XYZ file of C-alpha atoms in Angstrom:
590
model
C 21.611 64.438 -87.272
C 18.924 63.157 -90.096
C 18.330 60.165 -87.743
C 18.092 62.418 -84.743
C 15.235 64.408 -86.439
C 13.447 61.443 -88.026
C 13.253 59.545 -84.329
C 11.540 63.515 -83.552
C 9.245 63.336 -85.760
C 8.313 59.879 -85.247
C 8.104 61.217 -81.578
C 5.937 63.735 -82.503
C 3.618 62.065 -84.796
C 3.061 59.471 -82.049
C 1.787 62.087 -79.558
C -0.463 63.571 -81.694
C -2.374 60.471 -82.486
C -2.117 59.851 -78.855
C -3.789 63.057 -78.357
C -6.685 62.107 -80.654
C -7.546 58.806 -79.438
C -7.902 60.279 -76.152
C -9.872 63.639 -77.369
C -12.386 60.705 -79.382
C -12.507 58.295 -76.156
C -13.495 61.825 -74.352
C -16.007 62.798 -76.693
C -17.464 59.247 -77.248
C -17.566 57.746 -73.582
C -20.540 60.058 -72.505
C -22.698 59.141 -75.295
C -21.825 55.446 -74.397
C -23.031 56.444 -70.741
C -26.013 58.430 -72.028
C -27.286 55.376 -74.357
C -26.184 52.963 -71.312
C -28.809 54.968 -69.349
C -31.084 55.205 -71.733
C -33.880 52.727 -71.101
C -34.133 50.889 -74.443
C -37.824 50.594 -75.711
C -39.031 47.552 -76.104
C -42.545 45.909 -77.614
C -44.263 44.371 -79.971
C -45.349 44.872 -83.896
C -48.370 46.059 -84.798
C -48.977 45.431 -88.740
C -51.971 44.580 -91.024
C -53.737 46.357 -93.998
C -56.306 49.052 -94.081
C -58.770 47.957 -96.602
C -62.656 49.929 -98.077
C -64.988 48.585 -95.865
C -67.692 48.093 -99.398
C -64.724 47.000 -101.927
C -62.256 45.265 -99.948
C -59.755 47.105 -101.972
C -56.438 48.606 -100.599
C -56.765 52.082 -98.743
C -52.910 54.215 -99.865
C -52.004 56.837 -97.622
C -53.784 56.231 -94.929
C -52.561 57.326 -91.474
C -52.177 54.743 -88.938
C -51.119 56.125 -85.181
C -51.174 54.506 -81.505
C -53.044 57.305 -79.374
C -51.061 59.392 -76.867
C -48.152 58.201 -78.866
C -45.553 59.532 -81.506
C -45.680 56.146 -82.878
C -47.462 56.767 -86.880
C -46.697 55.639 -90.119
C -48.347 55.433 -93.514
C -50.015 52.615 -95.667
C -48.326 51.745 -98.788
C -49.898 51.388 -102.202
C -51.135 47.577 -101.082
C -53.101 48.997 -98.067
C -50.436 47.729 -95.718
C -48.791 49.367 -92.689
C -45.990 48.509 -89.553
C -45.816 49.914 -86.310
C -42.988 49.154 -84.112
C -41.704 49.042 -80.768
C -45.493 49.555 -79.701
C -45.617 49.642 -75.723
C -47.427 46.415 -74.151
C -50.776 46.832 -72.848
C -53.969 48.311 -73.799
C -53.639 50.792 -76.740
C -55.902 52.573 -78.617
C -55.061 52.458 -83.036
C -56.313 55.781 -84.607
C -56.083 55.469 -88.590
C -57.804 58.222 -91.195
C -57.285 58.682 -94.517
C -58.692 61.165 -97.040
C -62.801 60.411 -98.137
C -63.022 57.813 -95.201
C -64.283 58.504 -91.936
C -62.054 57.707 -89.351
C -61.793 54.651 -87.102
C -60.200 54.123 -83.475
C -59.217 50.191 -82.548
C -58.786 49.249 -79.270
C -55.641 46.839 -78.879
C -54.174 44.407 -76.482
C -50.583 44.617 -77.344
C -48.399 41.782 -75.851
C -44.859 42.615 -74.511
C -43.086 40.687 -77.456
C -44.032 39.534 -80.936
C -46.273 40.623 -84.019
C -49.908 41.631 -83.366
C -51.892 41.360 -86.768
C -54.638 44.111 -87.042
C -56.711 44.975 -90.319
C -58.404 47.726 -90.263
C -61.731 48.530 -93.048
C -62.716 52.032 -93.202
C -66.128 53.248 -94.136
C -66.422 55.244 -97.170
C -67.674 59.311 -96.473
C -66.811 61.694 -99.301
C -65.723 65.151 -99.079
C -69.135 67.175 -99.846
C -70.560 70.670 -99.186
C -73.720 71.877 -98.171
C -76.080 71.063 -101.034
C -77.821 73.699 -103.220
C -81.442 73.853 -104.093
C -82.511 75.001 -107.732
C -85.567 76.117 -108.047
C -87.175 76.098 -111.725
C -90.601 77.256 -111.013
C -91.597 79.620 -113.673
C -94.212 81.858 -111.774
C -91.834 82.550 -108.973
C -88.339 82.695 -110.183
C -88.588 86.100 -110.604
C -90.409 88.628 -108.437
C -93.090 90.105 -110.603
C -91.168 89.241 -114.042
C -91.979 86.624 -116.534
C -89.235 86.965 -118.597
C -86.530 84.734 -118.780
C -84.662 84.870 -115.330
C -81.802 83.469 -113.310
C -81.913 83.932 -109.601
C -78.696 83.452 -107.274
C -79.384 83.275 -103.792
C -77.501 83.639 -100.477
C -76.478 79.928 -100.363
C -74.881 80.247 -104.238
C -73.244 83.405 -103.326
C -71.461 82.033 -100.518
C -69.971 79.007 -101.960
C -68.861 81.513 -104.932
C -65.363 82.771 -104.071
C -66.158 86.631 -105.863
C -64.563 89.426 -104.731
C -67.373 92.048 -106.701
C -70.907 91.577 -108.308
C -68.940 90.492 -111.456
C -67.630 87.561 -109.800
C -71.225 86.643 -108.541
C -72.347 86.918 -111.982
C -70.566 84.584 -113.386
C -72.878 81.848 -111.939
C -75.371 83.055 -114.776
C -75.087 80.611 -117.717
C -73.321 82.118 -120.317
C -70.941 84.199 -118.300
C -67.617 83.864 -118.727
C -65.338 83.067 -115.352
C -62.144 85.066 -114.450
C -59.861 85.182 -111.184
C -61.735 86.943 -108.704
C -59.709 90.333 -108.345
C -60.733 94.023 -108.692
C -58.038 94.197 -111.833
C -58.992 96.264 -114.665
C -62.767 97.603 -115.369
C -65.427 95.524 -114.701
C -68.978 95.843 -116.561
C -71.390 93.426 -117.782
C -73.216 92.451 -121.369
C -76.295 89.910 -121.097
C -77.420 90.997 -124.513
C -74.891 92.012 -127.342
C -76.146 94.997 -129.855
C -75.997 93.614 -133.353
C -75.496 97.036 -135.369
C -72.463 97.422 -136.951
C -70.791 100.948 -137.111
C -70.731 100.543 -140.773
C -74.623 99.830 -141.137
C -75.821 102.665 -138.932
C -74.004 105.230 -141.100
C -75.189 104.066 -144.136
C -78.423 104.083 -143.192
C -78.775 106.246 -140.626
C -79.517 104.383 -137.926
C -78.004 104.892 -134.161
C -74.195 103.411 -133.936
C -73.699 100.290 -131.831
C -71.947 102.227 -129.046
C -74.923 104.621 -129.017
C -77.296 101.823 -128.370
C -74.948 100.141 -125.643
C -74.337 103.320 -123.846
C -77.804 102.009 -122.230
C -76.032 98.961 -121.207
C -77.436 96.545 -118.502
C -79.500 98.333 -116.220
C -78.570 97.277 -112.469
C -81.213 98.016 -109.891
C -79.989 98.008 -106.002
C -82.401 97.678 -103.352
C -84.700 99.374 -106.049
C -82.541 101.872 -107.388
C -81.036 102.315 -110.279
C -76.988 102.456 -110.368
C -76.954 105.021 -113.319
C -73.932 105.888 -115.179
C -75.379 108.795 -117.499
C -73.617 111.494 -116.222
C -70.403 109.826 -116.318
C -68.045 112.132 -118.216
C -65.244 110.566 -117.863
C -63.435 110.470 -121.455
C -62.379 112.340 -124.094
C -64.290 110.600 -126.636
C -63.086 108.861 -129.947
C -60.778 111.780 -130.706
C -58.235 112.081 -127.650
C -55.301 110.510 -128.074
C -54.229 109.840 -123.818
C -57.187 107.781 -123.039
C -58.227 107.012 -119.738
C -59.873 103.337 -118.747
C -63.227 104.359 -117.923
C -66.719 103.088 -117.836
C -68.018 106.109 -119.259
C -70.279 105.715 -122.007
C -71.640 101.851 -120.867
C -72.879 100.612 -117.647
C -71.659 101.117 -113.886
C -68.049 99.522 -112.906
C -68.859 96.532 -110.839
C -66.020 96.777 -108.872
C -68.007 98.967 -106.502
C -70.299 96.708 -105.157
C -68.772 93.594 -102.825
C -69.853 89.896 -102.889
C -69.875 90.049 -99.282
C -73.048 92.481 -98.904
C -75.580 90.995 -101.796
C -78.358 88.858 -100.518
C -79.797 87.944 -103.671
C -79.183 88.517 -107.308
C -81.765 88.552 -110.043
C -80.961 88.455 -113.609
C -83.701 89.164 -116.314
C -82.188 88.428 -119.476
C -85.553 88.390 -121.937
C -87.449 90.852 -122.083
C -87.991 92.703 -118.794
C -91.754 94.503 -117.550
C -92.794 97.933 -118.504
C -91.186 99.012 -114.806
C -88.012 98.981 -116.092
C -86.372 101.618 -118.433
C -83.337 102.739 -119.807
C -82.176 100.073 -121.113
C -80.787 97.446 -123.628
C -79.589 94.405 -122.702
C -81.490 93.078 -119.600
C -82.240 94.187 -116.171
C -80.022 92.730 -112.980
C -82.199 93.242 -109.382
C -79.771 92.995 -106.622
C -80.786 93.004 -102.821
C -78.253 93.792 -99.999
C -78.963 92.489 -96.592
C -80.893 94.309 -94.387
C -82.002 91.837 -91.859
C -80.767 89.806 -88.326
C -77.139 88.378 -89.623
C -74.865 86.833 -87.108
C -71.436 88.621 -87.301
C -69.474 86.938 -89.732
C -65.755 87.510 -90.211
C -64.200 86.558 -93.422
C -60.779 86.658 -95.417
C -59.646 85.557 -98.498
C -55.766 85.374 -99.398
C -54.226 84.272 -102.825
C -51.240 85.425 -105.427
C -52.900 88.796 -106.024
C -56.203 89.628 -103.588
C -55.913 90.322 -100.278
C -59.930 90.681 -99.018
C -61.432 90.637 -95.563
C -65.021 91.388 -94.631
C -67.386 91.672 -91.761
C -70.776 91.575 -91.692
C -73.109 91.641 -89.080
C -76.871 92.397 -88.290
C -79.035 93.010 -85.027
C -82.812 92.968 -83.984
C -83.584 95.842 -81.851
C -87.132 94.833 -80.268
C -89.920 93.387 -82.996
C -89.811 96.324 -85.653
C -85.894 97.323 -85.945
C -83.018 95.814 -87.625
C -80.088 96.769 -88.167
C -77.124 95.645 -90.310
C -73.611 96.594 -91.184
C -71.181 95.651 -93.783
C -67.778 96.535 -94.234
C -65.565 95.152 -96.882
C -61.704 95.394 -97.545
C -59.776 94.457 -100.486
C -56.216 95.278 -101.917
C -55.314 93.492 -105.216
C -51.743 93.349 -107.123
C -52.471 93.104 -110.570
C -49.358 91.341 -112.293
C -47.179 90.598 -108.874
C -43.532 90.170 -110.230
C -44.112 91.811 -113.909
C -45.646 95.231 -112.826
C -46.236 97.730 -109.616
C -49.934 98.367 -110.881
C -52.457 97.438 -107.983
C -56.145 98.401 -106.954
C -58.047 98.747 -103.475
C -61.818 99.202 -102.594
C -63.150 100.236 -98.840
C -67.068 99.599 -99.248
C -68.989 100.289 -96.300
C -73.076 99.813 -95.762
C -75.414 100.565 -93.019
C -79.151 99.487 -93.469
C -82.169 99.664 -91.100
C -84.973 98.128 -91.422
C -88.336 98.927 -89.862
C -91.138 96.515 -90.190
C -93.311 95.724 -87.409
C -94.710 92.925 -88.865
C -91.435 91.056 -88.805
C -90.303 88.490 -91.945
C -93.811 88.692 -93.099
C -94.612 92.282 -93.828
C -90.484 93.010 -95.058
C -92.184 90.266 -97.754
C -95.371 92.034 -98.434
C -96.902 89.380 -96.880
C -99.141 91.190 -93.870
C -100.967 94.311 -93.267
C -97.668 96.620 -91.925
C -95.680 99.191 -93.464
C -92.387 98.523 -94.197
C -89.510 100.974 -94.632
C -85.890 100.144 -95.457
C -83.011 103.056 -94.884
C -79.260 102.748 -96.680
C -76.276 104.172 -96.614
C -73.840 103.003 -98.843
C -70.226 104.225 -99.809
C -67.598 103.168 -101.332
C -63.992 104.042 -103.113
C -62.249 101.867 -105.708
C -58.639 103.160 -106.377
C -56.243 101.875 -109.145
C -52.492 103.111 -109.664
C -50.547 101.967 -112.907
C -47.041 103.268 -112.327
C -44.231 104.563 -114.850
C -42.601 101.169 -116.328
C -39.330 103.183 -117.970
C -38.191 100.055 -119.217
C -41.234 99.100 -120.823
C -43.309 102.107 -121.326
C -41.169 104.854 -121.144
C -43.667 108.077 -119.830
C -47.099 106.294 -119.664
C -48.731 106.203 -116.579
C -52.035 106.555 -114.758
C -54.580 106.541 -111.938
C -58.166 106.372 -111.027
C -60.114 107.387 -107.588
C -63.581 106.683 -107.415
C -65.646 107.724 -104.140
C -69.387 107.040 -104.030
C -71.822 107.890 -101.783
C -75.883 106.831 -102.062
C -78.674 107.393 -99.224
C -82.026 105.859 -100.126
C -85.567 105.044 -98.868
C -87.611 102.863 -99.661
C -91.795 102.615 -98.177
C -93.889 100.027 -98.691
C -97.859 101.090 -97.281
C -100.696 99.016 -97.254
C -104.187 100.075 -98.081
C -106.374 97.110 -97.574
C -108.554 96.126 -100.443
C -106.682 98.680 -102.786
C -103.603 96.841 -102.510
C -100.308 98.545 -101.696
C -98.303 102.121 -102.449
C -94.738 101.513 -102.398
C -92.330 105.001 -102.525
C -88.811 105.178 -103.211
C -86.165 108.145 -103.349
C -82.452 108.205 -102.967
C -79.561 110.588 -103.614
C -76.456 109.145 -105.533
C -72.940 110.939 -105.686
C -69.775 109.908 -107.489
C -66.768 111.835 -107.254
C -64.444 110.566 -109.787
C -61.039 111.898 -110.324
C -58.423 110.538 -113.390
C -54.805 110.788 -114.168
C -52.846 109.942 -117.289
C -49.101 111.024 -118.811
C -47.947 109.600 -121.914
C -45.116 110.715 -124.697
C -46.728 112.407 -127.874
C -45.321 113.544 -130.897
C -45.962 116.375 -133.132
C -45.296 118.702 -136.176
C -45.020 122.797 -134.946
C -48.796 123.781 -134.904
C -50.547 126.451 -132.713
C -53.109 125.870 -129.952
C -54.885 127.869 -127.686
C -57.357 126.936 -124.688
C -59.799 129.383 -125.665
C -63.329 127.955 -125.370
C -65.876 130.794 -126.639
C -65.819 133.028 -129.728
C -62.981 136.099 -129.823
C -58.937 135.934 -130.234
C -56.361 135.043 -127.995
C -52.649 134.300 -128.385
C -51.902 131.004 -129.008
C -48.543 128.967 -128.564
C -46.709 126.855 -130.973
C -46.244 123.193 -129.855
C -44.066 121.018 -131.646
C -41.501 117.957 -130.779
C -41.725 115.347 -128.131
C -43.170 116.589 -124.768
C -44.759 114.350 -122.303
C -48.372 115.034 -122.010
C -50.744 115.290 -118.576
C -54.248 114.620 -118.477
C -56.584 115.367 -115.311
C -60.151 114.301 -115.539
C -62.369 115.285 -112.615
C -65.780 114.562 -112.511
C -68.878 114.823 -109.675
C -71.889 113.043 -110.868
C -75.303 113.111 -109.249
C -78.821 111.092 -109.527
C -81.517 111.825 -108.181
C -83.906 109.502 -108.016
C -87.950 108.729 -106.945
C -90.772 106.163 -108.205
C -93.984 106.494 -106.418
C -95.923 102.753 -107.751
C -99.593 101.257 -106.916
C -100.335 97.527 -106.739
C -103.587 95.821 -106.761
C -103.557 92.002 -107.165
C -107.747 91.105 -107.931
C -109.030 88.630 -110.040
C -110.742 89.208 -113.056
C -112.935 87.233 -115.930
C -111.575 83.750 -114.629
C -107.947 85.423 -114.462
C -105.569 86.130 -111.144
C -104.323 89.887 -111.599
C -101.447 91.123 -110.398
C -101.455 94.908 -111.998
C -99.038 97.645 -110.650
C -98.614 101.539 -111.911
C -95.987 103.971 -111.132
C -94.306 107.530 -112.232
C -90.499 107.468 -112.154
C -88.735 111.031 -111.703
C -84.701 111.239 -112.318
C -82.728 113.954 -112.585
C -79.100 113.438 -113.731
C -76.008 115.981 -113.700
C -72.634 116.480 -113.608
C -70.396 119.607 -111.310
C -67.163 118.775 -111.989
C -64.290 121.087 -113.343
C -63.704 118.571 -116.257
C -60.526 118.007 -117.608
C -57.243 119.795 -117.145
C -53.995 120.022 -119.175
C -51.099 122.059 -119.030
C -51.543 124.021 -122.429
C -48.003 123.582 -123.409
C -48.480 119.928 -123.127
C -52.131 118.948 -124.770
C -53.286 115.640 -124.656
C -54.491 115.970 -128.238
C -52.218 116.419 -131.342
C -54.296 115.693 -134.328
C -56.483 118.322 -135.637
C -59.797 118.043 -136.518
C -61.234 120.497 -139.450
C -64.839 120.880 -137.903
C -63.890 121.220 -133.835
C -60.547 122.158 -134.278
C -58.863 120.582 -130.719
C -60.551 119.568 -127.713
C -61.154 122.384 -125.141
C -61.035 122.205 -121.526
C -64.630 122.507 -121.193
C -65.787 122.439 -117.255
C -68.657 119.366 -116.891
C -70.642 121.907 -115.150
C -71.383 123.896 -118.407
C -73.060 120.730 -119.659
C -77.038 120.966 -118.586
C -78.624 117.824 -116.113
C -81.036 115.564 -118.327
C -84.263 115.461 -116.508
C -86.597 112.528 -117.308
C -89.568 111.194 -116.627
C -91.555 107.963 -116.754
C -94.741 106.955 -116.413
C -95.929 102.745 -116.763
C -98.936 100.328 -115.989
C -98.059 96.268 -116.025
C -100.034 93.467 -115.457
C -99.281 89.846 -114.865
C -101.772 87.417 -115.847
C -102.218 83.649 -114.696
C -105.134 81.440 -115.876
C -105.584 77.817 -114.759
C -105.555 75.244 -117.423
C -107.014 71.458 -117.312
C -104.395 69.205 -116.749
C -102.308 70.875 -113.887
C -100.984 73.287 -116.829
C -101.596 77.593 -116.306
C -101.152 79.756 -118.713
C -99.242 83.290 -117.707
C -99.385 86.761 -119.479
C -97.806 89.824 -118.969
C -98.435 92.997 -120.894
C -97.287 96.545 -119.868
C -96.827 100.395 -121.412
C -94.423 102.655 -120.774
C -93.841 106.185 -121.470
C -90.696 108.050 -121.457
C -90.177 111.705 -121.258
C -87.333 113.405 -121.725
C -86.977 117.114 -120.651
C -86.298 120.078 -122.538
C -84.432 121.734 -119.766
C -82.449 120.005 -116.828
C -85.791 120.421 -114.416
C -89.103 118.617 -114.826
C -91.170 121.439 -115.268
C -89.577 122.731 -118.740
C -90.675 121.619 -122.070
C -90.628 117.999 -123.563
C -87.689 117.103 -126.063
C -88.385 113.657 -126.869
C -91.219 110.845 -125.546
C -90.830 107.240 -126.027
C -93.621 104.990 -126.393
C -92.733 101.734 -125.430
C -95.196 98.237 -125.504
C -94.272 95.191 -123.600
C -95.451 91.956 -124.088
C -93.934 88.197 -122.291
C -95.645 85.142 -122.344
């Protein structure tokens, strides 16, 4: 029986492998036919080196193809390629290779054999568009003589900036960062050297007091103020809010894709500007013919896309449009925080003198109409893990309409008028965990008693800040250029009016949960005073400038300008009440 079932299994195992070779002569035999079909290609070799048509050296890398073919390969590190099975006939070699302009060979390609073919390549680097710098020191600034830096259109377009701040950072000195609308953005060209320390020694203002002023940035030829900004809770609150309160305007607000031109006056700047400390920055938006331009910028953390346009509507009108989109993820991976902006501008211009008078250069009035808005949010989410209760947000919405005239009156020069209307609505969240002994509190804000309530343990604190500032804004100015006693004149006069306030409801807090523990022996806690209580600052200005040029021997001139300027500031928060303060202040370049 054990013989009978080994011959069976011999049996078996037989079959099987006879069922295999036949399954594999299956399986096989039409690939045999296929490749039988097939028509093999034949050819010849095409090989040689691709060498720099100045050097003779080696080109690396360098593609080689036969046109109309997928025939391609690469050069090696001695310049040297191989193509084979090339068809016979004529053929056209394509090669190209990185800094090298490219080259296309016609061959005769035999049926059989090696066909030798070097190949030299003529040498064209990568380069962009160049720039022009101008460093002519009468015109490098308009009207200014102090030390400037001008960016123009062709900078800012080969500047990959997401905001003003980004386009700043072409000014020497200025320290470059990833273009993103991440944390606060403001700008320093001048740092105040007072110390804290020194000021209350001797009296003097504190260094925060004097930066307050910050860098004063004009647009279009209007101030971006931040003086009513009242968004803080000063150096006593304990849940602080980022804010730009208290220096100058977040630059976040205005988009690379809009500015035109950017001036930067870091010395000392004419008697037309005031309210300031460190410097003056003149930017100009377009407001001209631009041929729609649709752009988009993606990396790790900004998303941005923009489009600008601009259209002549007979000789006088122009109009222009600007929108501009951007979403940015701060830390992508580490955190959930992330910002957005929507900025949106529509300027017309009418000038029916064309380029010329929009320059000042011709006998026509000019007048230039904006509307600009804007809204820069920011979210930084609960991180439990991290940060246990701390959390905030920001929403910023701005809206400015201006006008600007520019008249001619023949041999008395020109009368140039400007107004605009500026609102911010800002609006501020922040939680965070706090700490504290059993003391009482009440949200009482004028004299009288009211029943307070005990606070005590850990509680997590909520802090609303909401805030509507407003500027308005005019500067009527005279021009007269003349010469004078062997000199070329170029004097100007003007009366700036600004009123500044602020309607908002101020900050709220739940009164069980202040945002303020420690108590202070003079003030006691922070009340929820409305921003409305405070009174507007009204101020005005009054200045006469004159810029100077004499004509030396020897190709050399000799520039001067010399300016006053008086600042008044208002009792009340209207121009007619009383005077608190005047400031007379003497300028003097050279």
């Amino acid at each position: 029986m054990g013989s009978l079932s080994e011959a069976d299994d011999r049996e078996v195992m037989a079959m099987r492998l006879l069922v295999l070779a036949i399954a594999l002569i299956l399986l096989l035999a039409p690939m045999t036919v296929a490749e039988a079909q097939e028509p093999r290609r034949t050819g010849a070799t095409v090989t040689g080196r691709i060498l720099d048509a100045s050097s003779s050296a080696p080109v690396a890398a360098a593609e080689v193809m036969i046109e109309g073919t997928s025939i391609r390969a690469f050069s090696d590190s001695v310049g040297r390629y191989l193509l084979g099975r090339v068809p016979a006939g004529p053929q056209m070699l394509l090669v190209s290779a990185l800094g090298y302009a490219r080259s296309r060979i016609p061959l005769n390609v035999p049926g059989s054999g090696i066909l030798v073919q070097d190949v030299q390549l003529a040498v064209r680097p990568l380069q962009m568009e160049g720039l022009i710098v101008v460093a002519d020191p009468s015109s490098r600034a308009r009207g200014e003589l102090g030390t400037a830096s001008v960016v123009d259109e062709q900078a800012i377009a080969n500047q990959t900036a997401a905001s003003l701040q980004g386009v700043l950072e072409l000014i020497p000195g200025e320290t470059l960062k990833p273009p993103g609308l991440d944390n606060l953005q403001q700008i320093s060209l001048r740092a105040v050297p007072t110390s804290t320390s020194v000021s209350m020694t001797l009296g003097e203002p504190l260094a925060e007091d004097l930066a307050s002023f910050g860098t004063l940035i004009i647009m279009d030829g209007v101030p971006l103020s931040n003086n009513a900004n009242l968004q803080t809770l000063g150096p006593r609150g304990e849940v602080q809010i980022t804010t730009s309160a208290g220096g100058g305007i977040d630059l976040r607000r205005v988009p690379a894709s809009t500015i035109e031109r950017v001036e930067v006056i870091r010395g000392v700047p004419s008697a037309r500007y005031g309210d300031l400390t460190q410097g003056v920055i003149v930017v100009d938006t377009r407001a001209s013919v631009v041929a729609p331009t649709v752009a988009a910028r993606v990396d790790a953390q900004l998303l941005e896309g923009s489009l600008v346009g601009g259209r002549q509507f007979g000789l006088p009108h122009a109009l222009t449009a600007n929108v501009d989109l951007a979403s940015n993820q701060i830390s992508p991976g580490i955190r959930d925080d992330n910002a957005y902006r929507v900025s949106a501008q529509i300027a017309h211009r009418l000038a029916p003198g064309g380029d010329a008078a929009a320059r000042g250069e011709s006998g026509w009035s000019v007048f230039d109409t904006r509307v600009d808005f804007y809204q820069v949010y920011e979210d930084n989410p609960e991180d439990p893990e991290v940060f246990p209760g701390r959390a905030s947000w920001s929403r910023d919405m701005g809206l400015r309409i201006s006008e600007r005239a520019l008249l001619p009156l023949g041999d008395f020069g020109s009368l140039g008028i400007t107004g605009s209307l500026d609102y911010t609505r800002q609006r501020s969240y922040r939680q965070a965990l706090l700490v504290r002994g059993a003391m009482p509190f009440t949200d009482r804000v004028d004299e009288g008693r009211a029943f307070g309530r005990f606070i005590g343990g850990e509680y997590l604190s909520r802090l609303w800040l909401e805030g509507d500032s407003w500027q308005l804004y005019t500067r009527v100015e005279a021009a007269q250029p003349t010469w004078l006693l062997g000199l070329d004149h170029r004097a100007r006069a003007g009366v700036e009016l600004r009123r500044e306030w602020n309607s908002g409801p101020g900050y709220r807090f739940d009164i069980e949960f202040p945002p303020q523990v420690t108590f202070n022996g003079v003030n006691g806690f922070d009340r929820p005073y409305s921003f409305d209580a405070i009174p507007g600052v009204a101020t005005t200005a009054a200045y006469l400038d004159d810029r100077m040029r004499a004509v030396l021997p020897g190709a050399m001139a000799l520039e001067l300008q010399a300016g006053l300027r008086l600042d008044l500031l208002h009792d009340g928060g209207h121009w007619f009440s009383g005077i608190r303060d005047a400031v007379l202040q003497p300028r003097l370049n050279a």
